[in-house]
Amino acid sequence: MARDGFFTGLDIGTSSIKVLVAEFIKGEMNVIGVSNVKSAGVKDGIIIDIDAAADAIKAAIEEAEEKAGMSITKVNVSLPANLLQIEPTQGMIPVPSESKEIKDEDVDSVVRSALTKSVTPEREVISLVPEEFIVDGFQGIRDPRGMMGIRLEMRGMIYTGPSTILHNLRKTVERAGIEVENIVISPLALTKAVLNEGEREFGATVIDMGGGQTTVATMRAQELQFTNTYAEGGDYVTKDISKVLKTSHQIAEALKFNFGSADLSSASPSETVQVEVVGENSPIEVSERYVAEIISARVRHVLDRVKQDLERSRLLDLPGGIVLIGGGAIMPGVVELAQEIFGVAVKLHVPNQVGIRNPMFANVISLVEYVGQLTEVDVLARGAVAGEEKLRHKPIDYKSSNPAPKTRTFAQPQQKPLETFDTPTEDAAFQTEGKPKQKMGDRVRGMFGNLFD
């Protein structure tokens, strides 16, 4: 059952940083503020410049605060699946109280006992998700509190990641003047939020096509079975267009979103566009088909790698098929190309929240939904993990020459309707889906008229 209250999600991507503020009331999530700013200091989903990333996060937080009409003091941060490891774990304790009634402290203790598994110094426990509790041999218990027993056991899944990535993530958010409430593994949140109950049980795969990387997560039997990241995304498509056509990154990006398609059969070989290229005195003509060939080659390369890994893990032919999300999935022809490559059912997931019905927001929406749906037992488990990790690792020194974080206090949210969020690139491409395709000659006038003014 969802917890009532306000929750803020922070998605630090290679291309953009998104912040979403939502209020949960009786299990219903209401989005009250969202922001999307250009990313900095991030490469392939990993922070490489703490100061630059912190400045971008601060800008995104301030924009979200303005739209939500409230101050943000703590955030839930998504963590990419880079070098993520998943292992089963279990713990067992005797119930110490004289009454033998299981309490919060006993849940905390049994989770800590499951954390005694050896973790190498370069890795850190991110999360432990309880699958079931066992009281005196009786299995399948979700919440043992209030029950009587002599022996309490827990079985679950433990998620670990590189300490360096986690350290940099925490330090960057703290330097932006915000407290980290929870670190949430992105693939875990995505599969929980994007897939329905049947897909999570019988099996399905979510492919998040971001700007700097592509993330894949497969869930079956309500458990995360496979996850991987590929250091190729929508930005690589833009770079390919820029390199092949010898044009600027700005023009290549405009070509991708205004004329790009991953489906060669729908691209016209006769429709052309004038493109400014380096070393030429006058623009050259490039056909829509040629641009599609450049785009299709990169998208096919990424999806072929995903297919090989899914086949190797015997997770390709799952009943739930493939679900695409992310800004890279918005491009026309991507769903059709994925259908051809994987040979299974493929669909594009579109969030249903008012004002942000765009697959590029699926990650940050799923993050907030996941945190809001955490049970009391899940919260206890997270608290136990946080306590153990503080004992294992030295505190991070956040002292720097930067000014101290500003003090914020919560204000009563302004009751105003959520503004439709406009993104001039991905949103424009997404909203035109299903409409008659404008001819290339007509479309180019507006684009390049603005571009070269």
Tab-separated table of C-alpha atoms in Angstrom:
chain	number	residue	atom	x	y	z
A	1	MET	CA	0.000	0.000	0.000
A	2	ALA	CA	1.312	3.448	-0.930
A	3	ARG	CA	2.428	5.808	1.802
A	4	ASP	CA	0.744	9.197	1.950
A	5	GLY	CA	2.998	12.213	1.616
A	6	PHE	CA	5.282	14.066	-0.780
A	7	PHE	CA	8.063	12.300	-2.676
A	8	THR	CA	10.656	13.743	-5.042
A	9	GLY	CA	12.547	11.777	-7.681
A	10	LEU	CA	15.849	12.764	-9.308
A	11	ASP	CA	16.931	11.109	-12.562
A	12	ILE	CA	20.499	12.052	-13.535
A	13	GLY	CA	20.837	11.217	-17.216
A	14	THR	CA	23.546	11.803	-19.791
A	15	SER	CA	21.419	14.182	-21.874
A	16	SER	CA	19.090	15.663	-19.274
A	17	ILE	CA	18.391	15.784	-15.553
A	18	LYS	CA	14.767	15.364	-14.521
A	19	VAL	CA	13.101	16.110	-11.193
A	20	LEU	CA	9.534	15.085	-10.363
A	21	VAL	CA	7.536	16.020	-7.241
A	22	ALA	CA	4.423	14.007	-6.459
A	23	GLU	CA	1.934	13.677	-3.628
A	24	PHE	CA	0.452	10.313	-2.670
A	25	ILE	CA	-3.081	10.409	-1.268
A	26	LYS	CA	-4.751	7.070	-0.466
A	27	GLY	CA	-2.576	5.249	-2.976
A	28	GLU	CA	-3.068	7.750	-5.796
A	29	MET	CA	-0.024	9.570	-7.156
A	30	ASN	CA	-0.585	13.198	-8.152
A	31	VAL	CA	2.243	14.960	-9.974
A	32	ILE	CA	2.560	18.567	-8.793
A	33	GLY	CA	5.868	19.629	-10.337
A	34	VAL	CA	8.360	18.452	-12.943
A	35	SER	CA	11.538	19.855	-14.483
A	36	ASN	CA	13.918	18.845	-17.234
A	37	VAL	CA	17.259	20.626	-17.714
A	38	LYS	CA	20.304	19.933	-19.857
A	39	SER	CA	22.721	17.587	-18.139
A	40	ALA	CA	26.384	18.314	-17.396
A	41	GLY	CA	29.240	16.344	-15.893
A	42	VAL	CA	27.659	12.987	-16.807
A	43	LYS	CA	28.877	10.451	-19.365
A	44	ASP	CA	27.195	7.131	-20.138
A	45	GLY	CA	25.016	7.580	-17.059
A	46	ILE	CA	28.012	7.979	-14.707
A	47	ILE	CA	29.046	11.224	-12.983
A	48	ILE	CA	32.508	12.318	-14.168
A	49	ASP	CA	32.482	15.960	-12.991
A	50	ILE	CA	30.925	16.457	-9.554
A	51	ASP	CA	30.814	20.249	-9.646
A	52	ALA	CA	29.253	20.467	-13.112
A	53	ALA	CA	26.673	17.781	-12.303
A	54	ALA	CA	25.833	19.445	-8.974
A	55	ASP	CA	25.153	22.762	-10.721
A	56	ALA	CA	22.825	21.073	-13.212
A	57	ILE	CA	21.003	19.246	-10.409
A	58	LYS	CA	20.594	22.512	-8.504
A	59	ALA	CA	19.038	24.133	-11.594
A	60	ALA	CA	16.622	21.210	-12.026
A	61	ILE	CA	15.658	21.307	-8.336
A	62	GLU	CA	14.974	25.044	-8.427
A	63	GLU	CA	12.798	24.714	-11.531
A	64	ALA	CA	10.814	21.870	-9.932
A	65	GLU	CA	10.401	23.904	-6.726
A	66	GLU	CA	8.986	26.809	-8.706
A	67	LYS	CA	6.481	24.613	-10.549
A	68	ALA	CA	5.459	22.638	-7.448
A	69	GLY	CA	5.195	25.711	-5.223
A	70	MET	CA	7.191	24.073	-2.425
A	71	SER	CA	10.750	23.641	-1.212
A	72	ILE	CA	12.649	20.392	-1.819
A	73	THR	CA	15.036	19.256	0.902
A	74	LYS	CA	15.523	15.580	0.065
A	75	VAL	CA	15.293	13.436	-3.049
A	76	ASN	CA	15.126	9.819	-4.132
A	77	VAL	CA	17.853	9.216	-6.706
A	78	SER	CA	17.848	6.612	-9.464
A	79	LEU	CA	20.991	4.546	-9.927
A	80	PRO	CA	21.861	3.046	-13.332
A	81	ALA	CA	22.541	-0.659	-13.632
A	82	ASN	CA	26.238	-0.244	-14.398
A	83	LEU	CA	28.108	-3.241	-12.913
A	84	LEU	CA	25.098	-4.183	-10.787
A	85	GLN	CA	25.213	-7.611	-9.114
A	86	ILE	CA	22.173	-9.511	-7.789
A	87	GLU	CA	22.462	-12.404	-5.359
A	88	PRO	CA	20.015	-14.346	-3.170
A	89	THR	CA	20.539	-14.005	0.553
A	90	GLN	CA	18.939	-15.188	3.764
A	91	GLY	CA	19.145	-14.502	7.485
A	92	MET	CA	17.922	-16.097	10.693
A	93	ILE	CA	17.608	-14.929	14.305
A	94	PRO	CA	15.954	-16.241	17.489
A	95	VAL	CA	13.097	-14.013	18.656
A	96	PRO	CA	14.550	-12.494	21.855
A	97	SER	CA	11.499	-10.998	23.581
A	98	GLU	CA	9.836	-12.885	26.423
A	99	SER	CA	6.443	-12.623	24.735
A	100	LYS	CA	7.960	-14.049	21.519
A	101	GLU	CA	6.018	-11.454	19.538
A	102	ILE	CA	7.906	-10.253	16.477
A	103	LYS	CA	8.526	-6.483	16.401
A	104	ASP	CA	10.169	-3.890	14.160
A	105	GLU	CA	13.492	-4.497	15.913
A	106	ASP	CA	13.361	-8.184	14.992
A	107	VAL	CA	12.796	-7.383	11.300
A	108	ASP	CA	15.751	-5.010	11.453
A	109	SER	CA	17.903	-7.714	13.098
A	110	VAL	CA	17.045	-10.470	10.624
A	111	VAL	CA	17.812	-8.146	7.686
A	112	ARG	CA	21.171	-7.260	9.250
A	113	SER	CA	21.923	-10.964	9.686
A	114	ALA	CA	21.340	-11.418	5.930
A	115	LEU	CA	23.870	-8.643	5.284
A	116	THR	CA	26.715	-10.583	6.873
A	117	LYS	CA	27.480	-12.068	3.433
A	118	SER	CA	30.968	-11.048	2.408
A	119	VAL	CA	31.065	-7.929	0.201
A	120	THR	CA	34.367	-6.936	-1.390
A	121	PRO	CA	35.762	-3.506	-0.376
A	122	GLU	CA	35.172	-2.007	-3.816
A	123	ARG	CA	31.457	-2.861	-3.709
A	124	GLU	CA	28.590	-1.646	-1.567
A	125	VAL	CA	25.141	-2.988	-0.756
A	126	ILE	CA	22.592	-0.743	-2.461
A	127	SER	CA	19.404	-2.498	-1.471
A	128	LEU	CA	18.005	-5.672	0.035
A	129	VAL	CA	14.513	-6.649	-1.058
A	130	PRO	CA	12.767	-9.169	1.255
A	131	GLU	CA	10.968	-11.862	-0.732
A	132	GLU	CA	9.478	-13.752	2.221
A	133	PHE	CA	9.736	-14.247	5.966
A	134	ILE	CA	9.582	-17.630	7.675
A	135	VAL	CA	8.299	-17.943	11.251
A	136	ASP	CA	9.027	-21.305	12.907
A	137	GLY	CA	9.035	-23.000	9.495
A	138	PHE	CA	5.857	-21.362	8.152
A	139	GLN	CA	6.765	-19.820	4.776
A	140	GLY	CA	5.392	-17.136	2.466
A	141	ILE	CA	4.886	-14.430	5.121
A	142	ARG	CA	5.162	-10.872	3.814
A	143	ASP	CA	5.027	-9.047	7.151
A	144	PRO	CA	5.809	-11.068	10.302
A	145	ARG	CA	5.288	-8.205	12.767
A	146	GLY	CA	2.729	-9.006	15.454
A	147	MET	CA	3.100	-12.758	14.967
A	148	MET	CA	4.459	-15.060	17.669
A	149	GLY	CA	7.431	-17.311	17.043
A	150	ILE	CA	10.723	-18.634	18.337
A	151	ARG	CA	12.760	-18.397	15.116
A	152	LEU	CA	12.516	-15.723	12.411
A	153	GLU	CA	14.038	-16.211	8.958
A	154	MET	CA	14.107	-14.021	5.877
A	155	ARG	CA	14.858	-14.767	2.230
A	156	GLY	CA	15.488	-12.012	-0.266
A	157	MET	CA	17.645	-10.526	-3.002
A	158	ILE	CA	20.694	-8.381	-2.303
A	159	TYR	CA	21.839	-5.744	-4.813
A	160	THR	CA	25.416	-4.449	-4.795
A	161	GLY	CA	27.232	-1.867	-6.913
A	162	PRO	CA	30.635	-0.184	-7.204
A	163	SER	CA	31.432	1.976	-4.175
A	164	THR	CA	32.977	4.652	-6.409
A	165	ILE	CA	29.753	5.236	-8.351
A	166	LEU	CA	27.689	5.412	-5.155
A	167	HIS	CA	30.174	7.717	-3.449
A	168	ASN	CA	30.194	10.155	-6.377
A	169	LEU	CA	26.399	10.052	-6.637
A	170	ARG	CA	25.891	10.926	-2.971
A	171	LYS	CA	28.588	13.583	-2.984
A	172	THR	CA	27.157	15.280	-6.076
A	173	VAL	CA	23.616	15.460	-4.693
A	174	GLU	CA	24.853	16.691	-1.323
A	175	ARG	CA	26.956	19.354	-3.034
A	176	ALA	CA	23.801	20.543	-4.780
A	177	GLY	CA	22.399	21.225	-1.285
A	178	ILE	CA	19.962	18.300	-1.181
A	179	GLU	CA	19.738	15.268	1.109
A	180	VAL	CA	19.607	11.773	-0.412
A	181	GLU	CA	16.555	9.999	1.004
A	182	ASN	CA	16.877	6.758	-0.985
A	183	ILE	CA	19.047	5.397	-3.775
A	184	VAL	CA	16.831	3.292	-6.029
A	185	ILE	CA	18.121	0.889	-8.662
A	186	SER	CA	16.645	2.146	-11.920
A	187	PRO	CA	15.880	-1.261	-13.534
A	188	LEU	CA	14.114	-2.436	-10.364
A	189	ALA	CA	11.861	0.625	-10.307
A	190	LEU	CA	11.214	0.468	-14.062
A	191	THR	CA	10.107	-3.155	-14.117
A	192	LYS	CA	7.858	-2.628	-11.100
A	193	ALA	CA	6.186	0.481	-12.523
A	194	VAL	CA	6.162	-0.114	-16.293
A	195	LEU	CA	5.122	-3.789	-16.346
A	196	ASN	CA	1.711	-4.982	-15.232
A	197	GLU	CA	1.140	-7.839	-12.795
A	198	GLY	CA	0.919	-10.511	-15.502
A	199	GLU	CA	4.078	-9.313	-17.260
A	200	ARG	CA	6.023	-9.297	-13.988
A	201	GLU	CA	4.873	-12.831	-13.217
A	202	PHE	CA	5.246	-14.525	-16.614
A	203	GLY	CA	8.172	-12.417	-17.804
A	204	ALA	CA	8.878	-9.318	-19.874
A	205	THR	CA	11.829	-7.073	-20.734
A	206	VAL	CA	12.034	-3.284	-20.448
A	207	ILE	CA	14.508	-1.463	-22.704
A	208	ASP	CA	15.250	2.133	-21.703
A	209	MET	CA	16.778	3.925	-24.692
A	210	GLY	CA	18.410	6.974	-23.115
A	211	GLY	CA	20.754	9.590	-24.503
A	212	GLY	CA	24.081	8.183	-23.345
A	213	GLN	CA	23.261	4.537	-22.783
A	214	THR	CA	20.640	1.831	-23.189
A	215	THR	CA	19.482	-0.067	-20.106
A	216	VAL	CA	17.822	-3.489	-20.239
A	217	ALA	CA	15.944	-5.157	-17.380
A	218	THR	CA	14.012	-8.437	-17.412
A	219	MET	CA	11.560	-9.458	-14.705
A	220	ARG	CA	10.019	-12.907	-14.281
A	221	ALA	CA	8.287	-14.547	-11.324
A	222	GLN	CA	8.193	-11.082	-9.676
A	223	GLU	CA	12.009	-10.995	-9.548
A	224	LEU	CA	14.608	-9.100	-11.549
A	225	GLN	CA	16.243	-11.819	-13.635
A	226	PHE	CA	18.611	-9.848	-15.867
A	227	THR	CA	19.934	-6.333	-16.185
A	228	ASN	CA	22.639	-4.743	-18.289
A	229	THR	CA	23.704	-1.401	-19.703
A	230	TYR	CA	25.094	-0.635	-23.159
A	231	ALA	CA	27.164	2.524	-23.662
A	232	GLU	CA	25.187	3.574	-26.734
A	233	GLY	CA	22.103	5.763	-26.894
A	234	GLY	CA	20.374	8.574	-28.740
A	235	ASP	CA	23.425	10.832	-28.529
A	236	TYR	CA	25.382	8.274	-30.530
A	237	VAL	CA	22.811	8.491	-33.333
A	238	THR	CA	23.361	12.257	-33.444
A	239	LYS	CA	27.142	11.781	-33.505
A	240	ASP	CA	26.815	9.295	-36.389
A	241	ILE	CA	24.777	11.754	-38.444
A	242	SER	CA	27.243	14.549	-37.684
A	243	LYS	CA	30.266	12.406	-38.615
A	244	VAL	CA	28.851	10.864	-41.800
A	245	LEU	CA	27.416	14.121	-43.165
A	246	LYS	CA	30.323	16.248	-41.830
A	247	THR	CA	27.901	18.692	-40.263
A	248	SER	CA	27.562	20.308	-36.843
A	249	HIS	CA	26.084	18.538	-33.834
A	250	GLN	CA	23.234	21.074	-33.761
A	251	ILE	CA	22.198	20.398	-37.349
A	252	ALA	CA	22.566	16.635	-36.861
A	253	GLU	CA	20.254	16.794	-33.829
A	254	ALA	CA	17.681	18.784	-35.813
A	255	LEU	CA	17.846	16.297	-38.686
A	256	LYS	CA	17.323	13.381	-36.296
A	257	PHE	CA	14.222	14.760	-34.625
A	258	ASN	CA	12.602	16.472	-37.591
A	259	PHE	CA	13.337	13.980	-40.374
A	260	GLY	CA	14.793	10.905	-38.689
A	261	SER	CA	13.331	7.424	-38.830
A	262	ALA	CA	14.685	3.994	-38.000
A	263	ASP	CA	12.346	2.370	-40.527
A	264	LEU	CA	13.940	2.284	-43.978
A	265	SER	CA	10.715	1.236	-45.691
A	266	SER	CA	8.944	4.451	-44.674
A	267	ALA	CA	11.819	6.805	-45.592
A	268	SER	CA	11.554	8.480	-48.988
A	269	PRO	CA	14.570	8.328	-51.306
A	270	SER	CA	13.252	11.305	-53.291
A	271	GLU	CA	12.561	13.754	-50.429
A	272	THR	CA	15.743	15.739	-49.761
A	273	VAL	CA	16.997	18.427	-47.421
A	274	GLN	CA	19.753	21.021	-47.788
A	275	VAL	CA	22.498	20.500	-45.170
A	276	GLU	CA	25.407	22.800	-44.343
A	277	VAL	CA	28.608	20.725	-44.277
A	278	VAL	CA	32.160	21.482	-43.231
A	279	GLY	CA	34.497	22.373	-46.115
A	280	GLU	CA	31.722	23.141	-48.608
A	281	ASN	CA	30.756	26.643	-49.750
A	282	SER	CA	27.154	25.675	-50.394
A	283	PRO	CA	24.761	23.176	-48.719
A	284	ILE	CA	24.479	19.649	-50.088
A	285	GLU	CA	21.307	17.672	-50.687
A	286	VAL	CA	20.698	14.664	-48.429
A	287	SER	CA	17.791	12.286	-48.917
A	288	GLU	CA	15.448	11.219	-46.131
A	289	ARG	CA	16.374	7.620	-46.938
A	290	TYR	CA	20.089	8.295	-46.403
A	291	VAL	CA	19.459	9.838	-42.978
A	292	ALA	CA	17.307	6.814	-42.083
A	293	GLU	CA	20.131	4.449	-43.106
A	294	ILE	CA	22.517	6.202	-40.683
A	295	ILE	CA	19.986	6.069	-37.841
A	296	SER	CA	18.893	2.499	-38.504
A	297	ALA	CA	22.476	1.213	-38.497
A	298	ARG	CA	23.146	2.510	-34.963
A	299	VAL	CA	19.783	1.458	-33.507
A	300	ARG	CA	20.108	-1.998	-35.075
A	301	HIS	CA	23.637	-2.362	-33.663
A	302	VAL	CA	22.416	-1.649	-30.114
A	303	LEU	CA	19.333	-3.874	-30.307
A	304	ASP	CA	21.325	-6.735	-31.861
A	305	ARG	CA	23.624	-6.690	-28.806
A	306	VAL	CA	20.600	-6.752	-26.510
A	307	LYS	CA	19.099	-9.663	-28.419
A	308	GLN	CA	22.300	-11.719	-28.143
A	309	ASP	CA	22.415	-11.249	-24.365
A	310	LEU	CA	18.727	-12.078	-23.921
A	311	GLU	CA	19.115	-15.213	-26.047
A	312	ARG	CA	22.208	-16.228	-24.076
A	313	SER	CA	20.214	-15.880	-20.842
A	314	ARG	CA	17.172	-17.641	-22.367
A	315	LEU	CA	14.987	-14.628	-21.667
A	316	LEU	CA	14.016	-13.518	-25.172
A	317	ASP	CA	10.855	-15.563	-25.743
A	318	LEU	CA	8.965	-14.398	-22.654
A	319	PRO	CA	5.152	-13.980	-22.877
A	320	GLY	CA	5.312	-10.264	-22.013
A	321	GLY	CA	7.637	-9.464	-24.915
A	322	ILE	CA	9.572	-6.176	-25.056
A	323	VAL	CA	8.548	-2.778	-23.655
A	324	LEU	CA	10.413	0.309	-24.942
A	325	ILE	CA	10.808	3.555	-23.002
A	326	GLY	CA	13.163	6.559	-23.080
A	327	GLY	CA	13.731	9.478	-25.433
A	328	GLY	CA	15.427	7.253	-28.023
A	329	ALA	CA	12.305	5.097	-28.340
A	330	ILE	CA	10.181	8.060	-29.468
A	331	MET	CA	11.783	8.220	-32.907
A	332	PRO	CA	9.547	6.916	-35.721
A	333	GLY	CA	10.362	3.394	-36.835
A	334	VAL	CA	12.126	2.253	-33.630
A	335	VAL	CA	9.246	0.032	-32.506
A	336	GLU	CA	8.970	-1.525	-35.984
A	337	LEU	CA	12.735	-2.128	-36.170
A	338	ALA	CA	12.742	-3.687	-32.689
A	339	GLN	CA	9.862	-5.937	-33.701
A	340	GLU	CA	11.865	-7.121	-36.716
A	341	ILE	CA	15.050	-7.753	-34.702
A	342	PHE	CA	13.569	-9.487	-31.647
A	343	GLY	CA	10.778	-11.380	-33.371
A	344	VAL	CA	8.473	-10.939	-30.354
A	345	ALA	CA	5.756	-8.488	-29.361
A	346	VAL	CA	7.162	-4.963	-28.898
A	347	LYS	CA	5.285	-1.950	-27.542
A	348	LEU	CA	6.077	1.628	-26.563
A	349	HIS	CA	5.204	2.538	-22.973
A	350	VAL	CA	3.603	5.965	-22.592
A	351	PRO	CA	3.088	7.284	-19.025
A	352	ASN	CA	-0.490	8.322	-18.242
A	353	GLN	CA	0.304	11.266	-15.959
A	354	VAL	CA	-1.240	14.509	-17.158
A	355	GLY	CA	1.241	16.867	-18.788
A	356	ILE	CA	4.107	14.359	-19.065
A	357	ARG	CA	2.728	11.718	-21.402
A	358	ASN	CA	6.113	11.024	-22.899
A	359	PRO	CA	8.312	7.889	-22.685
A	360	MET	CA	11.341	10.028	-21.820
A	361	PHE	CA	9.806	10.663	-18.375
A	362	ALA	CA	9.129	6.977	-17.631
A	363	ASN	CA	12.308	6.629	-15.566
A	364	VAL	CA	11.688	9.446	-13.098
A	365	ILE	CA	7.966	8.586	-12.857
A	366	SER	CA	8.744	4.946	-12.047
A	367	LEU	CA	11.277	6.092	-9.451
A	368	VAL	CA	8.682	8.101	-7.520
A	369	GLU	CA	6.026	5.406	-7.917
A	370	TYR	CA	8.440	2.783	-6.573
A	371	VAL	CA	9.355	4.812	-3.490
A	372	GLY	CA	5.728	5.715	-2.814
A	373	GLN	CA	4.710	2.045	-2.967
A	374	LEU	CA	7.347	0.821	-0.484
A	375	THR	CA	5.773	-1.076	2.413
A	376	GLU	CA	6.707	-0.547	6.053
A	377	VAL	CA	8.760	-3.754	5.930
A	378	ASP	CA	10.611	-2.470	2.845
A	379	VAL	CA	11.379	0.769	4.688
A	380	LEU	CA	12.696	-1.188	7.684
A	381	ALA	CA	14.914	-3.243	5.373
A	382	ARG	CA	16.292	-0.105	3.726
A	383	GLY	CA	17.011	1.394	7.126
A	384	ALA	CA	18.927	-1.715	8.161
A	385	VAL	CA	21.002	-1.609	4.954
A	386	ALA	CA	21.773	2.086	5.445
A	387	GLY	CA	22.856	1.450	9.027
A	388	GLU	CA	25.146	-1.417	8.087
A	389	GLU	CA	26.763	0.521	5.238
A	390	LYS	CA	27.513	3.458	7.542
A	391	LEU	CA	29.404	1.040	9.794
A	392	ARG	CA	31.304	-0.511	6.874
A	393	HIS	CA	32.357	2.697	5.164
A	394	LYS	CA	33.827	5.923	6.462
A	395	PRO	CA	31.593	9.000	6.186
A	396	ILE	CA	32.031	11.028	3.009
A	397	ASP	CA	33.775	14.365	3.470
A	398	TYR	CA	31.513	16.866	1.744
A	399	LYS	CA	33.616	19.901	2.680
A	400	SER	CA	34.554	22.008	-0.292
A	401	SER	CA	35.177	25.565	-1.308
A	402	ASN	CA	31.567	25.806	-2.515
A	403	PRO	CA	29.069	27.802	-0.450
A	404	ALA	CA	27.157	25.871	2.181
A	405	PRO	CA	23.824	24.406	1.044
A	406	LYS	CA	20.961	26.809	1.449
A	407	THR	CA	18.450	26.099	4.202
A	408	ARG	CA	14.986	25.215	2.983
A	409	THR	CA	11.685	24.804	4.772
A	410	PHE	CA	8.592	23.098	3.394
A	411	ALA	CA	5.827	25.402	2.302
A	412	GLN	CA	2.224	24.526	1.670
A	413	PRO	CA	2.008	23.498	-2.014
A	414	GLN	CA	0.114	25.879	-4.216
A	415	GLN	CA	-3.040	24.299	-5.504
A	416	LYS	CA	-2.614	24.944	-9.187
A	417	PRO	CA	-3.009	22.647	-12.194
A	418	LEU	CA	0.126	20.982	-13.510
A	419	GLU	CA	1.466	22.745	-16.560
A	420	THR	CA	1.985	20.713	-19.692
A	421	PHE	CA	5.706	20.166	-19.949
A	422	ASP	CA	7.118	21.115	-23.326
A	423	THR	CA	10.328	19.653	-24.690
A	424	PRO	CA	11.163	21.135	-28.083
A	425	THR	CA	12.851	18.006	-29.414
A	426	GLU	CA	11.596	14.664	-28.105
A	427	ASP	CA	8.064	15.881	-27.334
A	428	ALA	CA	7.671	17.349	-30.779
A	429	ALA	CA	8.672	14.072	-32.374
A	430	PHE	CA	6.361	12.090	-30.111
A	431	GLN	CA	3.283	14.245	-30.521
A	432	THR	CA	3.384	13.978	-34.311
A	433	GLU	CA	3.170	10.193	-34.192
A	434	GLY	CA	0.062	8.939	-35.914
A	435	LYS	CA	-0.444	12.172	-37.878
A	436	PRO	CA	0.027	12.436	-41.665
A	437	LYS	CA	3.735	12.800	-42.311
A	438	GLN	CA	4.646	16.265	-43.555
A	439	LYS	CA	6.681	16.408	-46.721
A	440	MET	CA	10.360	16.924	-46.250
A	441	GLY	CA	10.526	20.044	-48.378
A	442	ASP	CA	7.801	21.742	-46.325
A	443	ARG	CA	9.253	20.707	-42.991
A	444	VAL	CA	12.763	21.929	-43.727
A	445	ARG	CA	11.762	25.539	-44.269
A	446	GLY	CA	10.691	26.179	-40.696
A	447	MET	CA	13.525	24.238	-39.158
A	448	PHE	CA	16.450	25.744	-41.022
A	449	GLY	CA	14.855	29.170	-41.116
A	450	ASN	CA	15.066	29.260	-37.341
A	451	LEU	CA	18.359	27.404	-37.174
A	452	PHE	CA	20.428	29.817	-39.235
A	453	ASP	CA	18.776	33.127	-38.221
